[in-house]
Coordinates of C-alpha atoms and ligand atoms in Angstrom, one line a residue:
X1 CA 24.3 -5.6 51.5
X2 CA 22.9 -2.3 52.4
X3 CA 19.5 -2.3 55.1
X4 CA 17.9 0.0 52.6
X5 CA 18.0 0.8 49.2
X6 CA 19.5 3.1 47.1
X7 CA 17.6 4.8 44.1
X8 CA 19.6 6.3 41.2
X9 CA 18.0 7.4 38.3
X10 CA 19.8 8.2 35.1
X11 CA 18.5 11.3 33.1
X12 CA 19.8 11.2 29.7
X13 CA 19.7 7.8 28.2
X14 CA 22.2 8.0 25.9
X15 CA 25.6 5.8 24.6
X16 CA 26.9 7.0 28.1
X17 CA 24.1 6.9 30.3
X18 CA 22.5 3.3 29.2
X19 CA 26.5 2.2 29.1
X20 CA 27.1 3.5 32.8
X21 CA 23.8 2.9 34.0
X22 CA 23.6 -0.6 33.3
X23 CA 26.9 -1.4 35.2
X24 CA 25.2 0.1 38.2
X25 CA 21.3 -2.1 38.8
X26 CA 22.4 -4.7 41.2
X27 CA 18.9 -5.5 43.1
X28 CA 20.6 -8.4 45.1
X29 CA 22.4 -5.6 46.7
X30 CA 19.7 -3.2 46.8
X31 CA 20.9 -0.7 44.6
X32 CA 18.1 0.2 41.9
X33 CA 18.8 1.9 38.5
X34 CA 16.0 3.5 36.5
X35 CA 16.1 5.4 33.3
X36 CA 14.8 8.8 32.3
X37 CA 14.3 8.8 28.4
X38 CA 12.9 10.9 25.6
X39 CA 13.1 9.8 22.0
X40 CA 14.2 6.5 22.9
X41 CA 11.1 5.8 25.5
X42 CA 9.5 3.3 23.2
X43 CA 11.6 1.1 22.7
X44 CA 13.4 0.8 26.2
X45 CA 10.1 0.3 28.3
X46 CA 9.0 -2.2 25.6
X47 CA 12.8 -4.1 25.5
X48 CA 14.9 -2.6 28.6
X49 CA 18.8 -2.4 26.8
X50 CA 20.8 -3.6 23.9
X51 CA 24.0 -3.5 25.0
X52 CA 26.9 -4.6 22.8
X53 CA 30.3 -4.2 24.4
X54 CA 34.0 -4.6 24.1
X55 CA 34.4 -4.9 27.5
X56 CA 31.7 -6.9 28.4
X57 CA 29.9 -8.7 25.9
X58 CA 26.3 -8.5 24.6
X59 CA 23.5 -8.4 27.5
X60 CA 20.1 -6.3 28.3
X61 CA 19.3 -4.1 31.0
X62 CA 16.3 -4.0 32.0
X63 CA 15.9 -1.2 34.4
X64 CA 14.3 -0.8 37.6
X65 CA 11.7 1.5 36.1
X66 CA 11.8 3.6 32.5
X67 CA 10.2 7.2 32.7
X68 CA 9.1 8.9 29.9
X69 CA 9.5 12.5 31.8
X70 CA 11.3 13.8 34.8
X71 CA 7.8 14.8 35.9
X72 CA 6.8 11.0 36.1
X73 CA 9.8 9.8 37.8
X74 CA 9.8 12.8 40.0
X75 CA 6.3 10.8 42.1
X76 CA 8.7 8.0 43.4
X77 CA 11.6 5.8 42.2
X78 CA 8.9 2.6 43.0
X79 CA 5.8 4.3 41.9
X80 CA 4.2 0.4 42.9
X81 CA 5.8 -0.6 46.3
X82 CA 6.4 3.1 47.3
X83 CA 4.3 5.5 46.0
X84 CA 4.7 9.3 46.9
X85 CA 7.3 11.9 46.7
X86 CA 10.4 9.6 47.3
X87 CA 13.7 11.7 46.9
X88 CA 16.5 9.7 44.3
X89 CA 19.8 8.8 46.0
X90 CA 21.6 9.9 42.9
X91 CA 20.6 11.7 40.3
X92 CA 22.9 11.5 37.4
X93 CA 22.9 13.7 34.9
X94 CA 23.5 12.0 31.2
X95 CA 22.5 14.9 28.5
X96 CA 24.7 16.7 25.8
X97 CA 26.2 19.4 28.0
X98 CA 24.1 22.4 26.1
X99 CA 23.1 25.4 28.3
X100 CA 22.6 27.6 25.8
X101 CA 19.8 25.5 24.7
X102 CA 18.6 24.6 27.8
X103 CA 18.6 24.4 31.4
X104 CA 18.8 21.4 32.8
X105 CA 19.7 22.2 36.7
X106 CA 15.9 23.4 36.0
X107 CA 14.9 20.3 34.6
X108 CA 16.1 18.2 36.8
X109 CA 14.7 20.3 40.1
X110 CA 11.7 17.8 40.9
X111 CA 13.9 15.3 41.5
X112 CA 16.1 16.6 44.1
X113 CA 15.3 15.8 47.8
X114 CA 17.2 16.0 50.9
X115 CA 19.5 13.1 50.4
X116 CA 20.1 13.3 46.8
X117 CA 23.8 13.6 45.3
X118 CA 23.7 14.7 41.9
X119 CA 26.3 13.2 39.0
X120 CA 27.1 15.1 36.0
X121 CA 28.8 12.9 33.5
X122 CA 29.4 14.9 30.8
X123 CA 32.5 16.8 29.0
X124 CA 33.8 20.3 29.0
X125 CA 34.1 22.4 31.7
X126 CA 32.0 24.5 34.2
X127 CA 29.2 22.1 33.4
X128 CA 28.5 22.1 37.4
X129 CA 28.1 25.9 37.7
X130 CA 24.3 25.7 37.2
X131 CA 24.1 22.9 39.5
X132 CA 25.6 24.6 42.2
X133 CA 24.0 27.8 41.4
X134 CA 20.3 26.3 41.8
X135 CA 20.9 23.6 44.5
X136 CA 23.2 25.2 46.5
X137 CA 22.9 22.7 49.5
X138 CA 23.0 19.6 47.6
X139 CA 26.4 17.5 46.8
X140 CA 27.5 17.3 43.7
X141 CA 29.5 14.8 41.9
X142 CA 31.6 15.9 38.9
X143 CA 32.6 12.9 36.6
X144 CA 34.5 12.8 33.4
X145 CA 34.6 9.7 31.3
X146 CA 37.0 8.1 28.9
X147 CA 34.8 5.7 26.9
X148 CA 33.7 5.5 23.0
X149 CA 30.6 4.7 23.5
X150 CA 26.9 4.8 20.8
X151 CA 23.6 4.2 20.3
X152 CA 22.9 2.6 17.1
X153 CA 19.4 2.0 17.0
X154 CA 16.9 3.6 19.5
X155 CA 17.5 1.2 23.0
X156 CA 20.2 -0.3 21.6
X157 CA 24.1 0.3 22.9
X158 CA 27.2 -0.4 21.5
X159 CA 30.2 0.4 23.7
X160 CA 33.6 0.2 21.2
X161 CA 36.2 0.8 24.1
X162 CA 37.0 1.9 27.4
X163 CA 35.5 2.4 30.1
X164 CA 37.2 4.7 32.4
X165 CA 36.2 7.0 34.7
X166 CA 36.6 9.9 37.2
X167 CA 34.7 11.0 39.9
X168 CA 35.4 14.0 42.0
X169 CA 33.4 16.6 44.1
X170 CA 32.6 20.1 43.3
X171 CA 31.7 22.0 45.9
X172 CA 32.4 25.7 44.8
X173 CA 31.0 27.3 41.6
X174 CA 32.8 30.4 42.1
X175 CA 36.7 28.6 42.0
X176 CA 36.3 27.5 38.7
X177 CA 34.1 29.7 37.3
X178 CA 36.3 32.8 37.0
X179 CA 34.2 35.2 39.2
X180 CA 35.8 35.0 42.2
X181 CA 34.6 34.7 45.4
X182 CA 34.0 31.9 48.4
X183 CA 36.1 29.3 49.6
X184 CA 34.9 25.9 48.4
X185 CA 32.5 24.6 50.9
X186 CA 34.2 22.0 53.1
X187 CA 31.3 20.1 54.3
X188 CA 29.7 19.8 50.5
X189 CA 33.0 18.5 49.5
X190 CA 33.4 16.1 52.0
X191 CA 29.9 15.2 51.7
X192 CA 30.2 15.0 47.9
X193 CA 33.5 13.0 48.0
X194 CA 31.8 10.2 50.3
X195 CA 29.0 9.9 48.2
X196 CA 31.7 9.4 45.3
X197 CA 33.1 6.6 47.2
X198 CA 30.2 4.8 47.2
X199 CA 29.3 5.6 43.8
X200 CA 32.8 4.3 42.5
X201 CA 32.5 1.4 44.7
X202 CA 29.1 0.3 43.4
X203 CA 30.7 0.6 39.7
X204 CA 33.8 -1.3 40.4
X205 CA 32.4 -3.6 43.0
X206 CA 29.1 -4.3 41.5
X207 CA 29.8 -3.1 37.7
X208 CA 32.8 -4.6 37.4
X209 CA 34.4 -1.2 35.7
X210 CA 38.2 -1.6 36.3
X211 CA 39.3 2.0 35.6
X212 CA 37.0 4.2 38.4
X213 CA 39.0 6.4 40.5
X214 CA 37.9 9.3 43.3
X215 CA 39.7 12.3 43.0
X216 CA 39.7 15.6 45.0
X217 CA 37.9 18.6 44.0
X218 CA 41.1 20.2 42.5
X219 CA 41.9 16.7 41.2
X220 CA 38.6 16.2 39.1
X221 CA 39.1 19.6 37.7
X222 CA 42.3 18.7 36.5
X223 CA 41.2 15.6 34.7
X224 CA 38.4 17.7 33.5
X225 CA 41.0 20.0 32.0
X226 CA 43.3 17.8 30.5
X227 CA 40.0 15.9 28.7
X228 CA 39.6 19.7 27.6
X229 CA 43.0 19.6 25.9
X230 CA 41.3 16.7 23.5
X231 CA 38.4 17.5 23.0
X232 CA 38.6 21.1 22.5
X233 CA 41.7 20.8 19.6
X234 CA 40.1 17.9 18.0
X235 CA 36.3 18.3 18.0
X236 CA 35.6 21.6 16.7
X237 CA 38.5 21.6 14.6
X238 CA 37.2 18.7 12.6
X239 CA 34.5 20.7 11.8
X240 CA 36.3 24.1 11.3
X241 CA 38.7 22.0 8.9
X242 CA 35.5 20.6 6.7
X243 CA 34.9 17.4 8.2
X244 CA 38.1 15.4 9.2
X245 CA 38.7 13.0 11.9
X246 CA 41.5 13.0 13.9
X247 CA 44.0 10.6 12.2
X248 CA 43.7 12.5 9.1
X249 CA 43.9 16.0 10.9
X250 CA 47.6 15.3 12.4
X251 CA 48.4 13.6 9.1
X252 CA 47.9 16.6 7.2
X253 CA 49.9 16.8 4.1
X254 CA 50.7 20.3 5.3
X255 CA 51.6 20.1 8.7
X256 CA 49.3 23.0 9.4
X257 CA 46.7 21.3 11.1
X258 CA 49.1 19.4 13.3
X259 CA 50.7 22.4 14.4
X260 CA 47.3 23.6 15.4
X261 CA 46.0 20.9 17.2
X262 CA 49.3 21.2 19.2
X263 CA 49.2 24.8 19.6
X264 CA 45.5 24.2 21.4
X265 CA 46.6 21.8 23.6
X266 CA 49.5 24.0 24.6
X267 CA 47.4 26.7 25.2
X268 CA 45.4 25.6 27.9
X269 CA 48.6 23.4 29.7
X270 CA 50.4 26.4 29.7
X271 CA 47.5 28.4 31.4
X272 CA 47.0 25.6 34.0
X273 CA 49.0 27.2 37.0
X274 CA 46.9 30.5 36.1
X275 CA 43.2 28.6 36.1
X276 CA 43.4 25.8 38.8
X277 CA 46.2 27.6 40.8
X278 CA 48.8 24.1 39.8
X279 CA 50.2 22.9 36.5
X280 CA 49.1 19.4 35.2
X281 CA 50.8 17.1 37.2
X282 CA 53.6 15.0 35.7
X283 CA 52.9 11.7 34.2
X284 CA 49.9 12.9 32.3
X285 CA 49.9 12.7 28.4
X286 CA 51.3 16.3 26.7
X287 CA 50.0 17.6 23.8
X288 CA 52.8 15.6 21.5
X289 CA 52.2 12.2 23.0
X290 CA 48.6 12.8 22.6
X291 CA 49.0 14.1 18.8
X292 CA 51.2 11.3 18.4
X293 CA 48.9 8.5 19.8
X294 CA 46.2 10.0 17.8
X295 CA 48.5 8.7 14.3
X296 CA 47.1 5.3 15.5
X297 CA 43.2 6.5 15.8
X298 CA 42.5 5.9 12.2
X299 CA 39.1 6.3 11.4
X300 CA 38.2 8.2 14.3
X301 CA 35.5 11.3 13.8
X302 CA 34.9 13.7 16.7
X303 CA 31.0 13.9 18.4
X304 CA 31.0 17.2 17.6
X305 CA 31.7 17.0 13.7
X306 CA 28.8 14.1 13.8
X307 CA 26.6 16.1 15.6
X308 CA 27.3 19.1 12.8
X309 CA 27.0 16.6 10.0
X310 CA 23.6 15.6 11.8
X311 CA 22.5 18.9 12.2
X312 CA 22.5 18.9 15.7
X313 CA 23.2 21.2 18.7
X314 CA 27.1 21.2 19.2
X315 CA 28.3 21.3 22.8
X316 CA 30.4 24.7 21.8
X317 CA 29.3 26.5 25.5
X318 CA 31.0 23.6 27.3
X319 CA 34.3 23.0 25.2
X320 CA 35.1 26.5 24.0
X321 CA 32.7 29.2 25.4
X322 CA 33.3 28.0 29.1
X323 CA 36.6 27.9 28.8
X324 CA 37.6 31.0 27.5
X325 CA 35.4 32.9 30.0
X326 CA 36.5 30.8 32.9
X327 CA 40.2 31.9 31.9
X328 CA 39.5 35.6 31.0
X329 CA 38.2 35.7 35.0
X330 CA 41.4 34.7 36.0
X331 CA 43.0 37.4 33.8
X332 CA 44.5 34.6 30.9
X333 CA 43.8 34.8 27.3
X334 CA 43.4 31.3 24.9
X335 CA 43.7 33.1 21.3
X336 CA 43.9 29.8 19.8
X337 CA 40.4 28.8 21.6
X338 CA 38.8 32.2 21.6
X339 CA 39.4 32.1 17.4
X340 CA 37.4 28.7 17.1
X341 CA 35.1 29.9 20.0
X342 CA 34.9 33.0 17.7
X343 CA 34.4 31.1 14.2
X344 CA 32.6 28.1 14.8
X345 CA 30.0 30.3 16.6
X346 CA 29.5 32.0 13.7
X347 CA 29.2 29.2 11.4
X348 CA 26.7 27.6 13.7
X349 CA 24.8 31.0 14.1
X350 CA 25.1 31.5 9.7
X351 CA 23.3 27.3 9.6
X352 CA 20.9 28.2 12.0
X353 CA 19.8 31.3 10.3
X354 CA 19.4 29.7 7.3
X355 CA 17.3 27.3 8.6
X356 CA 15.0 28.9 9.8
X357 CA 14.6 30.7 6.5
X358 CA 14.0 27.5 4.6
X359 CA 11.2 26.5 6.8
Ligands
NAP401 N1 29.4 8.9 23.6 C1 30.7 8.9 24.1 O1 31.4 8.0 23.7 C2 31.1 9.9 25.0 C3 32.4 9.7 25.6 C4 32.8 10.6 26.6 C5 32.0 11.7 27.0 N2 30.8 11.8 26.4 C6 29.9 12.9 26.9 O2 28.8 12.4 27.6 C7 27.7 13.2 27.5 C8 26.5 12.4 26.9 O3 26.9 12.0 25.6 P1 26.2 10.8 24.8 O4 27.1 10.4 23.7 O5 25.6 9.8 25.7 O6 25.0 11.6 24.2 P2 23.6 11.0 23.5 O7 23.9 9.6 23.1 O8 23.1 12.0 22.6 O9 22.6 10.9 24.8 C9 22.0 12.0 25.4 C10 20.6 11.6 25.8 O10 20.1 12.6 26.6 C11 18.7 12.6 26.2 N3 18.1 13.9 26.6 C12 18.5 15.2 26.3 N4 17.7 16.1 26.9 C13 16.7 15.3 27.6 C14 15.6 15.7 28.4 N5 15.3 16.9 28.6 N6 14.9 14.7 28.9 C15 15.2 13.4 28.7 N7 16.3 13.0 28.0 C16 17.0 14.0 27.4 C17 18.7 12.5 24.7 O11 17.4 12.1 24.2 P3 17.0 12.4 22.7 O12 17.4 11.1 22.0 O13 15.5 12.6 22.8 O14 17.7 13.6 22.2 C18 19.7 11.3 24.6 O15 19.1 10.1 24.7 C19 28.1 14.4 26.6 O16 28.5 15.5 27.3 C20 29.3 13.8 25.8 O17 30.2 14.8 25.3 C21 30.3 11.0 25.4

């Protein structure tokens, strides 16, 4: 047990923030877990969690506190037994990945004091560059997770597989963001990779999550990457294709498709050595096993064609736009990426338009 306690506070509670976040309140070993929430506020400071799992049956989680604003949980992690400014521990970061909408290293500024890690799980890539950019001091954890995960009812969590993931540090915005520059800073990394440690260790230990593992800077990235190779053949090609999951996309009476998804994935494992400076390292899943295991994913439908079909925000900066930027700075072209980038943009920019019209 630790002598003092350690604050996290989840901001984002979402399928994957509620999911990871209630593997990770273990007062008996001091570690407290409290939830930032928007639309869902209600219902989770009336009824803490519903969670429904695969993995680890149904329970509730009732978190150490529920804040209906990051301005409220910005005053102290125990506004009763500690009040004041009381810097978070952690401060992990559980949002759809959209900076084109907004700016949430901004939002999240109140809560960052002196000993504060922050945790961004969330997909694509050069998701941390913000973070670094505005908290240039602070350690940052990077995190990528395998998990199917959804919230079916506001407070109420149904995990449908998996729970894997990655944690690495990130140090350096300018080695993966394409524009050159600095070294990665060795203190911040080793900084960041110890509180990853302890991070992984409270979810295994405490959580009981089998599948955590700490990874390198470069390490993380290449996870990161190779997630990339998923999500950015399968997610906005479901929409691109008029609304297919992925079963039925390498299924394709044609063939067409299947050759596409492939060619994505190619794309970016080809351009590897050129972006990270190494290839994906052997052992991982290539595009055919991938578009081969995905045969067996029946009734699969991407986040990104349900957020369409929902009218929501798609996280196109983080899967596509990064991407293609980050590679263009290291002089490498992704046609295949930069055509979706290009198309799905537009179509998003066309809905938009049009909505605002109607209203
Ligand atoms: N779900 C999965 O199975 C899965 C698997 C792997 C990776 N991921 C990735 O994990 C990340 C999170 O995904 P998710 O599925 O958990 O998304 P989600 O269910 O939509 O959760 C996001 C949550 O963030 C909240 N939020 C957004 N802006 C906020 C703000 N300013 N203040 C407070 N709360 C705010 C949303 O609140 P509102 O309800 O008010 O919008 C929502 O509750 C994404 O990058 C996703 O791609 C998801």
């Amino acid at each position: 047990m630790r002598d003092s306690p350690v604050h996290i506070v989840f901001v984002g509670a979402g399928a994957v923030g509620c999911f990871y976040a209630s593997r990770l309140h273990h007062p008996t070993h001091n570690v407290y877990t409290s939830l930032i929430a928007r639309s869902n506020y209600s219902a989770l400071a009336a009824s803490g969690v519903t969670l429904q799992t695969h993995t680890f049956g149904d329970y509730t989680f009732t978190p150490h506190a529920v804040f209906p604003s990051v301005a409220a949980a910005a005053v102290s992690p125990n506004p009763i037994s500690a009040p004041g400014p009381c810097p978070w521990d952690y401060v992990i970061v559980t949002t759809k990945a959209l900076p084109d909408l907004t700016d949430d290293a901004a939002l999240i500024a109140p809560l960052i004091g002196p000993r504060t890690t922050i945790v961004l799980i969330q997909n694509g890539v050069g998701v941390e560059a913000p973070y670094r950019a505005r908290f240039p001091h602070t350690p940052i954890i990077s995190a990528v997770t395998v998990v199917s995960a959804e919230q079916t009812s506001p407070g109420t969590i149904r995990q449908n597989r998996w729970t894997r993931i990655h944690l690495g540090p990130y140090s350096n915005s300018a080695s993966f963001s394409g524009s050159g520059g600095a070294d990665g800073d060795a203190e911040l990394e080793t900084r960041g990779r110890d509180a990853a440690e302890r991070l992984g260790d409270y979810w295994a230990r405490l959580g009981g999550i089998r599948d955590v593992e700490v990874s390198d800077e470069i390490g993380l990235q290449i996870v990161r990457w190779h997630k990339l190779c998923i999500n950015a053949a399968f997610n906005p090609s479901a929409v691109l294709a008029g609304g297919r999951g992925n079963a039925e996309m390498v299924s394709d009476d044609k063939g067409e498709l299947r050759v596409h998804l492939a060619g994505v994935m190619r794309e970016i494992w080809d351009a590897m050595p050129r972006i990270l400076g190494r290839p994906f390292p052997e052992g991982l899943a290539g595009p055919d096993k991938i578009i081969k295991s995905t045969e067996r994913n029946v009734g699969s439908r991407p986040s990104m064609l349900l957020d369409w079909e929902a009218g929501r925000h798609l996280e196109l900066e983080v899967i596509l736009g990064n991407p293609v930027r980050i590679a263009r700075g290291r002089g490498v072209e992704l046609p295949r990426m930069q055509a979706m980038y290009a198309l799905l943009g537009s179509a998003v920019g066309v809905r938009e338009r049009e909505r605002k019209a109607k209203l």
